[in-house]
Amino acid sequence: GFGVTMVYAAHNLAKAFATNTLYAPARDTMTLWTSQRYCGEERHLGCYFEAVTNVSVQLVDADRRPLSLPSEREQDVAGIDGIMHDFGLQDFTHLGSFWLQAMALDFIWKPNRRSRAYIKHLQAQRPLRHPAIAMHVRRGDSHLAGRWMPTLDTYLQAAETMRAKYGVSTIFLATDDTDTARQCQALTIFNCSSLPIGRELYDVGASEAPEHNPQESAYDKWVETRIQHGEVDASEAAMHAIAEIDTLGHCDFFVGRLDSAISRMVLMLMFARQGPRPFISLDKPWAQPPFGIIN
C-alpha cells in the first residue's frame, strides 16, 4: 500500500544514513501511487514531496523497464517476511532504531507546494483542536484479506482509556470507511472530526463486514488492484492518505493498529515532531522479535 511504500522510503534513507551512502530516489519508482493525470512524468516521491536530494537516477531492468522501489524484504535473513529496523547511526545508537526511522520519515515528509495547498485546504475545513487523539481506523478493502478489522466501538474503548488518564475528549479520525466517519462525527461522548474527503471511493462492502472475516475474498478489491484497473485514481488516493497522515501527525495522542503502515507512519511523525507521545496499539507492538521485523 501507500503506507508501506513510504515506510520503505524512510527505511532506505535510514539505511543510507547508517552506511554513509547517498539515498537517491529513482525516477518512476512510485508508478502505482502516482497518476499520469496528476504527476505527469514525475512518477516518484517528488510528485508529492520536496526532493530528498538533488540527485535522481533512472533504474531499469534487463528489458529497460523502470524498476520499483525495493521492498527490503528480509525473508532469507530472519525467516520472516518483513523489513528489519534493528540498526542505528554511529554515536546515536542509544536513541534506538525507532528514533532513526522516525527522523528519516520526517526528513522525507516535506510536502511540496501543491501538496501543502491541498492539505491546508482540507484542514481549514476541519480545524484541529488540541489536545486530540489521532485515531486511524482501517476498514475499506482490508476486511477482504481474512484479517481482524475492528469496528469503531473497539477503538473507542482505547480512547476511553486515554480520556480517563489524560482528560482528552477530542478525536481526529482517519478512515477509509464512510460509515465509520459518520458514526464518529455523531458521537456525544467525544468531539470527533475527520477531513472532508470522498471515502465512497473505497467502499467495497466494509460497513457490512464483521470484525473477524474468516477467509480471504475470492474477488480481489484491494485499492491497488482497482487503481490498476482504472477504477480509482492513484494520485487521488495518495493525496487523501497524505492529508490524513499529516493531520494525525500533529495530534497529541494516538490510537490505532501498528500492524498498519499508516498507523506506524503517524506514530513516527508524532514522535519526530513532538517527542514520545502516549499511544495504544490494538494489535502488534512497534516491531516483532527477533530482529525488529516490520511486515
mmCIF file of C-alpha atoms in Angstrom:
data_model
loop_
_atom_site.group_PDB
_atom_site.id
_atom_site.type_symbol
_atom_site.label_atom_id
_atom_site.label_comp_id
_atom_site.label_asym_id
_atom_site.label_seq_id
_atom_site.Cartn_x
_atom_site.Cartn_y
_atom_site.Cartn_z
ATOM 1 C CA GLY A 1 0.000 0.000 0.000
ATOM 2 C CA PHE A 2 0.909 3.688 0.011
ATOM 3 C CA GLY A 3 1.869 3.497 3.686
ATOM 4 C CA VAL A 4 4.223 0.578 3.094
ATOM 5 C CA THR A 5 5.855 2.447 0.194
ATOM 6 C CA MET A 6 6.555 5.436 2.461
ATOM 7 C CA VAL A 7 7.830 3.222 5.303
ATOM 8 C CA TYR A 8 10.222 1.592 2.830
ATOM 9 C CA ALA A 9 11.382 5.000 1.632
ATOM 10 C CA ALA A 10 12.170 6.055 5.219
ATOM 11 C CA HIS A 11 13.854 2.700 5.823
ATOM 12 C CA ASN A 12 16.056 3.132 2.736
ATOM 13 C CA LEU A 13 17.007 6.669 3.767
ATOM 14 C CA ALA A 14 17.844 5.469 7.295
ATOM 15 C CA LYS A 15 19.956 2.667 5.864
ATOM 16 C CA ALA A 16 21.795 5.210 3.704
ATOM 17 C CA PHE A 17 22.483 7.296 6.823
ATOM 18 C CA ALA A 18 23.768 4.256 8.704
ATOM 19 C CA THR A 19 26.047 3.089 5.874
ATOM 20 C CA ASN A 20 27.303 6.562 4.902
ATOM 21 C CA THR A 21 25.864 6.303 1.402
ATOM 22 C CA LEU A 22 23.582 8.501 -0.691
ATOM 23 C CA TYR A 23 19.851 7.857 -0.931
ATOM 24 C CA ALA A 24 18.830 8.960 -4.404
ATOM 25 C CA PRO A 25 15.199 8.024 -5.141
ATOM 26 C CA ALA A 26 14.974 6.824 -8.699
ATOM 27 C CA ARG A 27 12.502 8.179 -11.231
ATOM 28 C CA ASP A 28 9.448 6.012 -11.941
ATOM 29 C CA THR A 29 9.622 4.354 -8.509
ATOM 30 C CA MET A 30 6.057 5.185 -7.446
ATOM 31 C CA THR A 31 4.158 4.401 -10.610
ATOM 32 C CA LEU A 32 1.399 2.588 -8.702
ATOM 33 C CA TRP A 33 0.699 5.543 -6.380
ATOM 34 C CA THR A 34 1.043 8.311 -8.958
ATOM 35 C CA SER A 35 -1.162 9.051 -11.941
ATOM 36 C CA GLN A 36 -0.166 10.492 -15.277
ATOM 37 C CA ARG A 37 -3.010 12.994 -14.940
ATOM 38 C CA TYR A 38 -1.670 14.472 -11.691
ATOM 39 C CA CYS A 39 2.066 13.808 -11.808
ATOM 40 C CA GLY A 40 2.940 13.828 -15.490
ATOM 41 C CA GLU A 41 6.391 12.278 -15.790
ATOM 42 C CA GLU A 42 7.169 12.768 -12.084
ATOM 43 C CA ARG A 43 6.173 9.219 -11.084
ATOM 44 C CA HIS A 44 8.124 9.241 -7.808
ATOM 45 C CA LEU A 45 8.201 10.884 -4.362
ATOM 46 C CA GLY A 46 8.807 14.248 -5.999
ATOM 47 C CA CYS A 47 5.223 14.370 -7.237
ATOM 48 C CA TYR A 48 4.077 14.941 -3.653
ATOM 49 C CA PHE A 49 7.167 15.896 -1.616
ATOM 50 C CA GLU A 50 10.201 18.134 -1.841
ATOM 51 C CA ALA A 51 13.283 16.450 -3.289
ATOM 52 C CA VAL A 52 15.190 14.371 -0.754
ATOM 53 C CA THR A 53 18.459 15.093 -2.595
ATOM 54 C CA ASN A 54 19.442 16.937 -5.765
ATOM 55 C CA VAL A 55 20.307 13.594 -7.342
ATOM 56 C CA SER A 56 17.907 11.447 -9.348
ATOM 57 C CA VAL A 57 18.688 8.280 -11.268
ATOM 58 C CA GLN A 58 16.835 6.077 -13.714
ATOM 59 C CA LEU A 59 16.822 2.414 -12.704
ATOM 60 C CA VAL A 60 15.713 -0.133 -15.268
ATOM 61 C CA ASP A 61 15.664 -3.896 -15.549
ATOM 62 C CA ALA A 62 17.203 -6.005 -18.308
ATOM 63 C CA ASP A 63 14.310 -5.070 -20.605
ATOM 64 C CA ARG A 64 14.789 -1.354 -19.899
ATOM 65 C CA ARG A 65 11.577 -1.160 -17.881
ATOM 66 C CA PRO A 66 11.553 1.104 -14.791
ATOM 67 C CA LEU A 67 12.224 -0.660 -11.515
ATOM 68 C CA SER A 68 10.004 -0.047 -8.478
ATOM 69 C CA LEU A 69 11.110 0.935 -5.002
ATOM 70 C CA PRO A 70 12.662 -2.216 -3.470
ATOM 71 C CA SER A 71 10.825 -3.645 -0.513
ATOM 72 C CA GLU A 72 13.927 -4.560 1.513
ATOM 73 C CA ARG A 73 12.479 -7.967 2.314
ATOM 74 C CA GLU A 74 14.481 -9.922 4.904
ATOM 75 C CA GLN A 75 12.958 -13.374 4.420
ATOM 76 C CA ASP A 76 16.317 -15.095 3.907
ATOM 77 C CA VAL A 77 17.911 -13.462 6.945
ATOM 78 C CA ALA A 78 15.215 -13.682 9.572
ATOM 79 C CA GLY A 79 12.881 -16.327 8.194
ATOM 80 C CA ILE A 80 10.062 -13.766 8.475
ATOM 81 C CA ASP A 81 8.560 -11.740 5.659
ATOM 82 C CA GLY A 82 9.243 -8.132 6.556
ATOM 83 C CA ILE A 83 11.891 -5.431 6.801
ATOM 84 C CA MET A 84 14.404 -5.118 9.621
ATOM 85 C CA HIS A 85 14.807 -1.859 11.525
ATOM 86 C CA ASP A 86 17.362 -3.079 14.087
ATOM 87 C CA PHE A 87 20.168 -0.697 13.173
ATOM 88 C CA GLY A 88 21.151 2.798 14.183
ATOM 89 C CA LEU A 89 23.587 5.602 13.483
ATOM 90 C CA GLN A 90 27.076 5.654 14.914
ATOM 91 C CA ASP A 91 27.097 7.869 18.030
ATOM 92 C CA PHE A 92 23.278 7.758 18.116
ATOM 93 C CA THR A 93 22.571 4.082 18.721
ATOM 94 C CA HIS A 94 21.486 4.885 22.282
ATOM 95 C CA LEU A 95 18.462 6.679 20.817
ATOM 96 C CA GLY A 96 17.230 3.463 19.215
ATOM 97 C CA SER A 97 16.138 2.381 15.755
ATOM 98 C CA PHE A 98 12.634 3.823 16.160
ATOM 99 C CA TRP A 99 14.172 7.270 16.609
ATOM 100 C CA LEU A 100 16.179 6.815 13.407
ATOM 101 C CA GLN A 101 13.200 5.623 11.364
ATOM 102 C CA ALA A 102 11.063 8.493 12.684
ATOM 103 C CA MET A 103 13.685 11.096 11.816
ATOM 104 C CA ALA A 104 14.134 9.608 8.344
ATOM 105 C CA LEU A 105 10.400 9.734 7.633
ATOM 106 C CA ASP A 106 10.155 13.290 8.953
ATOM 107 C CA PHE A 107 13.052 14.273 6.695
ATOM 108 C CA ILE A 108 11.169 12.914 3.674
ATOM 109 C CA TRP A 109 7.793 14.250 4.838
ATOM 110 C CA LYS A 110 8.102 17.727 3.343
ATOM 111 C CA PRO A 111 5.019 18.155 1.127
ATOM 112 C CA ASN A 112 5.711 20.267 -1.923
ATOM 113 C CA ARG A 113 3.814 23.479 -2.679
ATOM 114 C CA ARG A 114 0.908 21.780 -4.434
ATOM 115 C CA SER A 115 0.555 19.144 -1.712
ATOM 116 C CA ARG A 116 0.746 21.777 1.044
ATOM 117 C CA ALA A 117 -2.040 23.780 -0.596
ATOM 118 C CA TYR A 118 -4.238 20.679 -0.819
ATOM 119 C CA ILE A 119 -3.591 19.716 2.811
ATOM 120 C CA LYS A 120 -4.239 23.237 4.107
ATOM 121 C CA HIS A 121 -7.472 23.484 2.108
ATOM 122 C CA LEU A 122 -8.843 20.350 3.781
ATOM 123 C CA GLN A 123 -7.514 21.182 7.247
ATOM 124 C CA ALA A 124 -9.077 24.645 7.129
ATOM 125 C CA GLN A 125 -12.488 22.987 6.851
ATOM 126 C CA ARG A 126 -11.842 20.782 9.908
ATOM 127 C CA PRO A 127 -9.531 22.748 12.246
ATOM 128 C CA LEU A 128 -7.644 20.547 14.691
ATOM 129 C CA ARG A 129 -8.409 21.328 18.338
ATOM 130 C CA HIS A 130 -5.854 20.320 20.946
ATOM 131 C CA PRO A 131 -5.407 18.129 22.829
ATOM 132 C CA ALA A 132 -6.564 15.497 20.362
ATOM 133 C CA ILE A 133 -6.369 11.754 19.891
ATOM 134 C CA ALA A 134 -5.176 10.698 16.457
ATOM 135 C CA MET A 135 -7.263 7.662 15.522
ATOM 136 C CA HIS A 136 -6.706 5.532 12.430
ATOM 137 C CA VAL A 137 -9.498 3.066 11.617
ATOM 138 C CA ARG A 138 -8.922 0.996 8.516
ATOM 139 C CA ARG A 139 -11.866 -0.990 7.202
ATOM 140 C CA GLY A 140 -12.097 -0.324 3.451
ATOM 141 C CA ASP A 141 -10.574 -3.116 1.392
ATOM 142 C CA SER A 142 -8.631 -4.804 4.163
ATOM 143 C CA HIS A 143 -11.587 -6.792 5.503
ATOM 144 C CA LEU A 144 -11.318 -8.880 2.331
ATOM 145 C CA ALA A 145 -7.993 -10.348 3.441
ATOM 146 C CA GLY A 146 -9.213 -12.507 6.309
ATOM 147 C CA ARG A 147 -7.854 -10.020 8.858
ATOM 148 C CA TRP A 148 -9.152 -8.657 12.125
ATOM 149 C CA MET A 149 -10.681 -5.304 11.242
ATOM 150 C CA PRO A 150 -12.014 -3.731 14.471
ATOM 151 C CA THR A 151 -15.063 -1.518 14.297
ATOM 152 C CA LEU A 152 -15.153 1.981 15.783
ATOM 153 C CA ASP A 153 -16.519 0.680 19.103
ATOM 154 C CA THR A 154 -13.306 -1.248 19.725
ATOM 155 C CA TYR A 155 -11.173 1.842 19.108
ATOM 156 C CA LEU A 156 -13.394 3.907 21.388
ATOM 157 C CA GLN A 157 -12.586 1.589 24.288
ATOM 158 C CA ALA A 158 -8.941 2.598 23.912
ATOM 159 C CA ALA A 159 -9.968 6.254 23.555
ATOM 160 C CA GLU A 160 -11.876 5.974 26.835
ATOM 161 C CA THR A 161 -8.652 4.804 28.482
ATOM 162 C CA MET A 162 -6.898 7.886 27.090
ATOM 163 C CA ARG A 163 -9.667 10.172 28.316
ATOM 164 C CA ALA A 164 -9.620 8.676 31.803
ATOM 165 C CA LYS A 165 -5.851 9.116 32.096
ATOM 166 C CA TYR A 166 -5.249 12.389 30.244
ATOM 167 C CA GLY A 167 -8.629 14.135 30.121
ATOM 168 C CA VAL A 168 -8.649 14.297 26.319
ATOM 169 C CA SER A 169 -12.085 14.315 24.677
ATOM 170 C CA THR A 170 -11.298 15.237 21.049
ATOM 171 C CA ILE A 171 -10.679 12.646 18.335
ATOM 172 C CA PHE A 172 -9.330 13.327 14.874
ATOM 173 C CA LEU A 173 -10.192 10.343 12.722
ATOM 174 C CA ALA A 174 -8.570 8.960 9.593
ATOM 175 C CA THR A 175 -10.531 6.190 7.941
ATOM 176 C CA ASP A 176 -11.326 4.728 4.554
ATOM 177 C CA ASP A 177 -14.885 3.835 5.618
ATOM 178 C CA THR A 178 -17.705 6.355 5.177
ATOM 179 C CA ASP A 179 -19.928 4.810 7.867
ATOM 180 C CA THR A 180 -17.121 4.864 10.428
ATOM 181 C CA ALA A 181 -16.582 8.587 9.777
ATOM 182 C CA ARG A 182 -20.303 9.277 10.182
ATOM 183 C CA GLN A 183 -20.526 7.258 13.388
ATOM 184 C CA CYS A 184 -17.563 9.069 14.906
ATOM 185 C CA GLN A 185 -18.890 12.513 13.996
ATOM 186 C CA ALA A 186 -22.240 11.614 15.612
ATOM 187 C CA LEU A 187 -20.634 10.799 18.967
ATOM 188 C CA THR A 188 -21.642 12.792 22.015
ATOM 189 C CA ILE A 189 -19.069 11.334 24.409
ATOM 190 C CA PHE A 190 -16.233 12.608 22.194
ATOM 191 C CA ASN A 191 -15.860 15.542 19.832
ATOM 192 C CA CYS A 192 -14.876 13.714 16.661
ATOM 193 C CA SER A 193 -13.989 15.137 13.252
ATOM 194 C CA SER A 194 -12.292 13.992 10.057
ATOM 195 C CA LEU A 195 -11.143 15.554 6.815
ATOM 196 C CA PRO A 196 -13.822 16.073 4.123
ATOM 197 C CA ILE A 197 -12.583 13.543 1.561
ATOM 198 C CA GLY A 198 -14.600 11.262 -0.708
ATOM 199 C CA ARG A 199 -14.448 7.976 1.167
ATOM 200 C CA GLU A 200 -17.100 6.450 -1.091
ATOM 201 C CA LEU A 201 -14.156 5.813 -3.396
ATOM 202 C CA TYR A 202 -13.038 2.974 -1.118
ATOM 203 C CA ASP A 203 -16.440 1.398 -0.432
ATOM 204 C CA VAL A 204 -16.223 -2.315 -1.218
ATOM 205 C CA GLY A 205 -18.619 -3.507 1.469
ATOM 206 C CA ALA A 206 -16.612 -2.951 4.647
ATOM 207 C CA SER A 207 -19.519 -1.399 6.522
ATOM 208 C CA GLU A 208 -21.411 -4.687 6.455
ATOM 209 C CA ALA A 209 -18.369 -6.853 7.166
ATOM 210 C CA PRO A 210 -17.745 -8.454 10.581
ATOM 211 C CA GLU A 211 -14.696 -7.599 12.678
ATOM 212 C CA HIS A 212 -13.319 -11.073 12.038
ATOM 213 C CA ASN A 213 -13.530 -12.090 8.396
ATOM 214 C CA PRO A 214 -12.690 -15.815 8.435
ATOM 215 C CA GLN A 215 -11.227 -16.082 4.952
ATOM 216 C CA GLU A 216 -9.921 -14.060 2.068
ATOM 217 C CA SER A 217 -12.372 -12.864 -0.520
ATOM 218 C CA ALA A 218 -12.464 -14.714 -3.817
ATOM 219 C CA TYR A 219 -12.578 -11.356 -5.602
ATOM 220 C CA ASP A 220 -9.643 -9.009 -5.219
ATOM 221 C CA LYS A 221 -10.883 -5.487 -4.486
ATOM 222 C CA TRP A 222 -7.695 -4.156 -2.977
ATOM 223 C CA VAL A 223 -7.311 -0.483 -3.803
ATOM 224 C CA GLU A 224 -4.036 -1.234 -5.602
ATOM 225 C CA THR A 225 -5.843 -3.610 -7.954
ATOM 226 C CA ARG A 226 -8.650 -1.115 -8.500
ATOM 227 C CA ILE A 227 -6.029 1.517 -9.382
ATOM 228 C CA GLN A 228 -4.505 -0.855 -11.924
ATOM 229 C CA HIS A 229 -7.970 -1.486 -13.381
ATOM 230 C CA GLY A 230 -8.609 2.252 -13.701
ATOM 231 C CA GLU A 231 -11.414 2.275 -11.101
ATOM 232 C CA VAL A 232 -9.519 4.562 -8.689
ATOM 233 C CA ASP A 233 -7.153 7.429 -9.499
ATOM 234 C CA ALA A 234 -3.797 6.690 -7.874
ATOM 235 C CA SER A 235 -2.945 10.282 -7.025
ATOM 236 C CA GLU A 236 -6.370 10.992 -5.582
ATOM 237 C CA ALA A 237 -5.948 8.046 -3.209
ATOM 238 C CA ALA A 238 -2.373 9.066 -2.378
ATOM 239 C CA MET A 239 -3.326 12.672 -1.640
ATOM 240 C CA HIS A 240 -6.167 11.519 0.618
ATOM 241 C CA ALA A 241 -3.641 9.457 2.581
ATOM 242 C CA ILE A 242 -1.053 12.245 2.716
ATOM 243 C CA ALA A 243 -3.560 14.786 4.050
ATOM 244 C CA GLU A 244 -4.874 12.416 6.719
ATOM 245 C CA ILE A 245 -1.422 11.248 7.817
ATOM 246 C CA ASP A 246 -0.138 14.812 8.028
ATOM 247 C CA THR A 247 -3.115 15.873 10.158
ATOM 248 C CA LEU A 248 -2.870 12.902 12.509
ATOM 249 C CA GLY A 249 0.839 13.567 12.913
ATOM 250 C CA HIS A 250 0.006 16.893 14.610
ATOM 251 C CA CYS A 251 -2.227 15.296 17.256
ATOM 252 C CA ASP A 252 -1.202 14.647 20.852
ATOM 253 C CA PHE A 253 -2.156 11.005 21.443
ATOM 254 C CA PHE A 254 -2.571 8.001 19.195
ATOM 255 C CA VAL A 255 -4.939 5.028 18.948
ATOM 256 C CA GLY A 256 -4.551 2.593 16.071
ATOM 257 C CA ARG A 257 -3.135 -0.727 14.940
ATOM 258 C CA LEU A 258 0.622 -0.926 14.424
ATOM 259 C CA ASP A 259 0.038 -3.804 12.042
ATOM 260 C CA SER A 260 -0.858 -0.961 9.661
ATOM 261 C CA ALA A 261 1.873 1.001 7.888
ATOM 262 C CA ILE A 262 -0.289 4.143 8.023
ATOM 263 C CA SER A 263 -0.529 3.833 11.813
ATOM 264 C CA ARG A 264 3.231 3.323 12.065
ATOM 265 C CA MET A 265 3.821 6.437 9.981
ATOM 266 C CA VAL A 266 1.532 8.514 12.189
ATOM 267 C CA LEU A 267 3.345 7.411 15.340
ATOM 268 C CA MET A 268 6.709 8.110 13.713
ATOM 269 C CA LEU A 269 5.715 11.625 12.657
ATOM 270 C CA MET A 270 4.237 12.425 16.065
ATOM 271 C CA PHE A 271 7.468 11.297 17.700
ATOM 272 C CA ALA A 272 9.686 13.256 15.298
ATOM 273 C CA ARG A 273 7.634 16.432 15.735
ATOM 274 C CA GLN A 274 6.867 16.276 19.459
ATOM 275 C CA GLY A 275 8.939 13.579 21.120
ATOM 276 C CA PRO A 276 7.457 10.479 22.781
ATOM 277 C CA ARG A 277 3.657 10.554 22.859
ATOM 278 C CA PRO A 278 1.176 8.245 24.639
ATOM 279 C CA PHE A 279 -0.279 5.651 22.281
ATOM 280 C CA ILE A 280 -2.347 2.477 22.289
ATOM 281 C CA SER A 281 -1.962 -0.192 19.628
ATOM 282 C CA LEU A 282 -4.868 -2.609 19.365
ATOM 283 C CA ASP A 283 -2.710 -5.391 17.975
ATOM 284 C CA LYS A 284 1.058 -5.529 17.465
ATOM 285 C CA PRO A 285 3.866 -3.600 19.135
ATOM 286 C CA TRP A 286 6.133 -1.394 17.044
ATOM 287 C CA ALA A 287 8.198 -4.359 15.832
ATOM 288 C CA GLN A 288 8.341 -8.085 16.403
ATOM 289 C CA PRO A 289 11.280 -10.199 17.564
ATOM 290 C CA PRO A 290 13.830 -11.457 16.815
ATOM 291 C CA PHE A 291 15.171 -8.676 14.552
ATOM 292 C CA GLY A 292 12.726 -5.798 14.830
ATOM 293 C CA ILE A 293 10.616 -7.035 11.965
ATOM 294 C CA ILE A 294 8.033 -4.812 10.337
ATOM 295 C CA ASN A 295 5.833 -6.805 7.976
#
